[in-house]
Short mmCIF file of C-alpha atoms in Angstrom, two decimals:
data_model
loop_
_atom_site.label_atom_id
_atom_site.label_comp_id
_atom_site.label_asym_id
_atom_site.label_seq_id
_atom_site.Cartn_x
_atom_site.Cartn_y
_atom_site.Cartn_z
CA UNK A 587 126.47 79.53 173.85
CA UNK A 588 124.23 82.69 173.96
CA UNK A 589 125.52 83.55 170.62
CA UNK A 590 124.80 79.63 169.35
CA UNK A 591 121.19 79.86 170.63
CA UNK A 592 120.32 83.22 168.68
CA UNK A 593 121.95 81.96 165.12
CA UNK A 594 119.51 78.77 165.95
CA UNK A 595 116.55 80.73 166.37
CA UNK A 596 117.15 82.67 163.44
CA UNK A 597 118.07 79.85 160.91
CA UNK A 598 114.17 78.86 162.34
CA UNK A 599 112.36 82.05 161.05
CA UNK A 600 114.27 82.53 157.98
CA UNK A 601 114.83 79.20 156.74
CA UNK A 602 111.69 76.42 156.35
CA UNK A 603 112.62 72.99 157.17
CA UNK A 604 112.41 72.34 153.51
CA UNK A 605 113.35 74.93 150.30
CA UNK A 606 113.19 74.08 147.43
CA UNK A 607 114.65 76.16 144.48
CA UNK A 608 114.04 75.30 140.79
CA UNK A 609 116.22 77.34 138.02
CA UNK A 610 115.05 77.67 134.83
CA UNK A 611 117.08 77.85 131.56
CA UNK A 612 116.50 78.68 128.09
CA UNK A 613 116.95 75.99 125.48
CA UNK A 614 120.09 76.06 123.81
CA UNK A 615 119.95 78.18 120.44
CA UNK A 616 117.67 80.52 121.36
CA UNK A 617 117.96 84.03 120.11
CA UNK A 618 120.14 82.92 116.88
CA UNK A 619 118.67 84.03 113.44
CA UNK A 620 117.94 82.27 110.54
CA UNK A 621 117.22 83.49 106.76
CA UNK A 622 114.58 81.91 104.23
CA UNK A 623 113.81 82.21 101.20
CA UNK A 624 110.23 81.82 99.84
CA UNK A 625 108.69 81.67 96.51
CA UNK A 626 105.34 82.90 95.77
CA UNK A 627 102.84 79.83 94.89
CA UNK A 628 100.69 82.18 92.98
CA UNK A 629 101.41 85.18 91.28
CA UNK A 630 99.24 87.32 88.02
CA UNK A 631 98.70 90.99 86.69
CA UNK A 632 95.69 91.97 85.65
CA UNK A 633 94.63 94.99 83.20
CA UNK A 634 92.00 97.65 82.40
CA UNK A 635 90.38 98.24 79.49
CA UNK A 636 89.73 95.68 76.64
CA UNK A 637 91.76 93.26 79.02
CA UNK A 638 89.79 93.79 81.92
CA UNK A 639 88.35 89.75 81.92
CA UNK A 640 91.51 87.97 80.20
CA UNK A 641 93.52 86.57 82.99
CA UNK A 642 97.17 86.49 82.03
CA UNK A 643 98.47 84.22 85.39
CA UNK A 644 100.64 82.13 83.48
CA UNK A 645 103.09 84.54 81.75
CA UNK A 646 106.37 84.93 82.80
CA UNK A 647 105.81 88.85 83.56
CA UNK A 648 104.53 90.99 86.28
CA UNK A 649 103.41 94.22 84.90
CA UNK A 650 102.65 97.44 86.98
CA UNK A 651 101.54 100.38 85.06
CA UNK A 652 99.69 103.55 84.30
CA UNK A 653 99.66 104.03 80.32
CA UNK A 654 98.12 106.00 77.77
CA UNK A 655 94.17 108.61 77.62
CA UNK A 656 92.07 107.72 78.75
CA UNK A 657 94.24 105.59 81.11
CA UNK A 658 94.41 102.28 81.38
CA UNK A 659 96.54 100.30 84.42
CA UNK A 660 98.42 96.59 85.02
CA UNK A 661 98.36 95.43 88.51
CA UNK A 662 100.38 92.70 89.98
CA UNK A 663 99.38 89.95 92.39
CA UNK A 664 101.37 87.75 94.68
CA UNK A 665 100.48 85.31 96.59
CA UNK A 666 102.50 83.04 99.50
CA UNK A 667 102.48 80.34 102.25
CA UNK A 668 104.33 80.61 104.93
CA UNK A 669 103.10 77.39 106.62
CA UNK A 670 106.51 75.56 105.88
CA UNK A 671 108.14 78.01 108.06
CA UNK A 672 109.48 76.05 111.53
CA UNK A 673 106.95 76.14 114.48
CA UNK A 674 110.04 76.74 116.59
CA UNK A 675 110.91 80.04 115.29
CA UNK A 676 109.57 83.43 115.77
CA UNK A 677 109.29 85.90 112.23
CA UNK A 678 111.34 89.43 112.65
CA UNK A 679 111.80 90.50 109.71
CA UNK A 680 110.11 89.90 105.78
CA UNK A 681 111.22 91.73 102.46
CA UNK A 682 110.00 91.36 98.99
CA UNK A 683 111.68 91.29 96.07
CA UNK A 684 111.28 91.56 92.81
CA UNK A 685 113.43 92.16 89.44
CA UNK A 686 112.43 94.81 87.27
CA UNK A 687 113.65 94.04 83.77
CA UNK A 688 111.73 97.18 82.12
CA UNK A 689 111.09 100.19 83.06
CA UNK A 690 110.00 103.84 81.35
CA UNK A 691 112.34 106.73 81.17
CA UNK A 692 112.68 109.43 82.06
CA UNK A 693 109.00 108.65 83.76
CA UNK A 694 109.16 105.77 85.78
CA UNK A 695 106.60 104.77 88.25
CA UNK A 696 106.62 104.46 91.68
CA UNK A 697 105.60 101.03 92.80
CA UNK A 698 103.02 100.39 95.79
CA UNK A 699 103.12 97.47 97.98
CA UNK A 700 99.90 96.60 99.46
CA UNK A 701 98.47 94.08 101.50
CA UNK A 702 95.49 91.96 100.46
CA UNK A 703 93.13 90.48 103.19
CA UNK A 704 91.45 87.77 100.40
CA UNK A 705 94.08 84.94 99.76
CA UNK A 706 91.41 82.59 97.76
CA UNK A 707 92.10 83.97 94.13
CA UNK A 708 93.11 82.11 91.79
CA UNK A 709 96.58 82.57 89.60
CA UNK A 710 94.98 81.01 86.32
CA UNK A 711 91.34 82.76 87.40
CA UNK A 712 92.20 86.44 88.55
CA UNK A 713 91.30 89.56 86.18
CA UNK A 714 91.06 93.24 86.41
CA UNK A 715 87.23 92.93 86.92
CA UNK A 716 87.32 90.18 89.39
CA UNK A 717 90.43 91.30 91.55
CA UNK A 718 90.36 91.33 95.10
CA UNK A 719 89.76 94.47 97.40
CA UNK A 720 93.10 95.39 98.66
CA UNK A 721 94.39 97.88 101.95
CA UNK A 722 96.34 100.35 102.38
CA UNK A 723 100.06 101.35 101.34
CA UNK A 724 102.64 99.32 103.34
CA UNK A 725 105.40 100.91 101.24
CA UNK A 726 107.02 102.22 98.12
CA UNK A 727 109.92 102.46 95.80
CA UNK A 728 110.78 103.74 92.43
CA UNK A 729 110.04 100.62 90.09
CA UNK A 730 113.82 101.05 87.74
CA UNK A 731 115.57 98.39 86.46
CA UNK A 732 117.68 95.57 88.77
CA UNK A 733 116.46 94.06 92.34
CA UNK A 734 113.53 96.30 93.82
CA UNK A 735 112.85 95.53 97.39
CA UNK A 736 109.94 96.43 100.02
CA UNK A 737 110.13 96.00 103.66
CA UNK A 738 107.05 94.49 105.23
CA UNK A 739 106.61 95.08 108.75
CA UNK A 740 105.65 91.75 110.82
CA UNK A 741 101.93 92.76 111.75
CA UNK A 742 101.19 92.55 107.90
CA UNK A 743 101.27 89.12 108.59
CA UNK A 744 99.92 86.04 109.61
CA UNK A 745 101.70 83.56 111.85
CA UNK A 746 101.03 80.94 109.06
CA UNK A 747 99.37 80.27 106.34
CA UNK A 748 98.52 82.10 103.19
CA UNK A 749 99.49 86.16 102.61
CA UNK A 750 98.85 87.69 99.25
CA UNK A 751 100.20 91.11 98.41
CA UNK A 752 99.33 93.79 95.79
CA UNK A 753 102.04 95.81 93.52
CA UNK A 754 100.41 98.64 91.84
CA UNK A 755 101.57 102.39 90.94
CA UNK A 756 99.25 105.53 90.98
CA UNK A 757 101.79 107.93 88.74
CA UNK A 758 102.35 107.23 84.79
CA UNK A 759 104.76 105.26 83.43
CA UNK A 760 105.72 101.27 83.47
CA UNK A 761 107.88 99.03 84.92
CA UNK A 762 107.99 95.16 84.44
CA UNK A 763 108.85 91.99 86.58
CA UNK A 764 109.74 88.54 86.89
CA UNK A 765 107.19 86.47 87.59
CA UNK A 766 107.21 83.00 89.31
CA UNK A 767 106.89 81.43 85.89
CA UNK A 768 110.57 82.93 84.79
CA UNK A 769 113.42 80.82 84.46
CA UNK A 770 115.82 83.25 86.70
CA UNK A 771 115.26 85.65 89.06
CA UNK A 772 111.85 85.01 90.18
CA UNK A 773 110.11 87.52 93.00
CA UNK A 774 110.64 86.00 96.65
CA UNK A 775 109.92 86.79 100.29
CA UNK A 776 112.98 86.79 102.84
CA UNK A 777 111.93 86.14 106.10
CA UNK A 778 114.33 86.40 109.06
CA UNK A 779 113.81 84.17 112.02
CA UNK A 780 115.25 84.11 115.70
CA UNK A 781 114.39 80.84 117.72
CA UNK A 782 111.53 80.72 120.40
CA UNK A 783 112.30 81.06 123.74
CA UNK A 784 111.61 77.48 125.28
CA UNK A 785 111.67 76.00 128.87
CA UNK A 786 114.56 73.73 129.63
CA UNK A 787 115.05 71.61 132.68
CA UNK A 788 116.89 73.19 135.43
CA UNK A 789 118.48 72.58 138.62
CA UNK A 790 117.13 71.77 141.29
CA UNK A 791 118.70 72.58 145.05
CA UNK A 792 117.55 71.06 148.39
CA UNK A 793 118.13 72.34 151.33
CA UNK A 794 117.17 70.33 154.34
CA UNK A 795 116.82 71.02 157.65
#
C-alpha cells in the first residue's frame, strides 16, 4: 500500500495530467540526387585589335586565345538561367563543359574560368570594347582537344536566375569551342541536386491522466 502511494506521488511530479508529444518526419525523397543538364541561353567571343567593336555572337565557335606581336586575344562569354531549376531542390554541385575542337601544339593555352557579376549583355551586342568587368579565377585547365570541364563551386552562384561566366587564357596559344549555335556538342552546365529537407506530418501521442 506504502509502496502504491509513493509510485502515485511520483507519476504526479513527473508526469502532467496532459503530454503531448509531436514527432516530426522528413518528407519522403529527401536526400536523393538528381542531375541536369543546362544549356547556355547566351553565349559570344569577343576580340582585340581591328575586331575590338564587331560582335561575332552568332557563330558557331567559342574562341579563347593569345596570338601573334603585338598580341591580340579572343575571349569567350557564357551566359545561363537557372530559374527552371525545381524550387524543391537544393544545388551541390555545377560543372561546365565545353568541347574543344582546335587547339595549338605543342603550345596550348591554359583556359580560365571566371565569374562575371553583370548578366545584362547581350549575345548579338557584346564586343571586346564593350565586355563586361569580370572576377577572379574560379579555375583552370589545359584547353586540348575533346570534353574540357571546370568545377564551379556553389557560392559562385545564385539560387536562381541568371549567371554568366568568362573563358579566357593569359599564356599564348589557341584553343576553340562549340558554341550554343553548333549542331552537336554544345557547352552545358551540370548541376547536381539533392531534395530539400521538408516538414511532414507526424505522430502525435496522448497521454492522459
Amino acid at each position: 500500500m506504502h509502496s502504491m502511494a509513493k509510485s502515485q506521488k511520483l507519476r504526479n511530479i513527473f508526469i502532467p495530467a496532459l503530454v503531448v508529444m509531436l514527432t516530426i518526419g522528413l518528407s519522403p525523397g529527401f536526400g536523393l540526387s538528381a542531375t541536369h543538364q543546362i544549356y547556355p541561353t547566351a553565349d559570344a567571343c569577343v576580340f582585340s585589335g581591328s575586331a575590338a567593336d564587331k560582335n561575332y555572337g552568332t557563330i558557331n565557335d567559342l574562341y579563347v586565345r593569345i596570338a601573334g606581336y603585338p598580341a591580340t586575344y579572343a575571349y569567350s562569354f557564357l551566359k545561363f538561367d537557372l530559374s527552371s531549376m525545381p524550387s524543391a531542390e537544393i544545388i551541390t554541385g555545377v560543372t561546365l563543359y565545353a568541347y574543344c575542337y582546335s587547339a595549338t601544339t605543342p603550345i596550348t593555352p591554359t583556359i580560365q574560368l571566371r565569374p562575371v557579376s553583370d548578366t545584362t549583355w547581350l549575345e548579338t551586342g557584346i564586343t571586346w570594347n564593350n565586355q563586361p568587368p569580370y572576377g577572379n579565377l574560379i579555375v583552370a585547365t589545359l584547353g586540348t582537344i575533346g570534353w574540357k570541364e571546370w568545377s564551379i563551386p556553389v557560392a559562385n552562384l545564385p539560387e536562381t536566375g541568371l549567371v554568366s561566366f568568362l573563358l579566357m587564357t593569359q599564356t599564348y596559344g589557341s584553343s576553340q569551342f562549340y558554341s550554343k549555335e553548333s549542331a552537336t556538342n554544345r557547352p552545358y552546365l551540370q548541376v547536381t541536386t539533392t531534395v530539400k529537407p521538408k516538414a511532414s506530418p507526424g505522430n502525435y501521442l496522448l497521454l492522459l491522466d
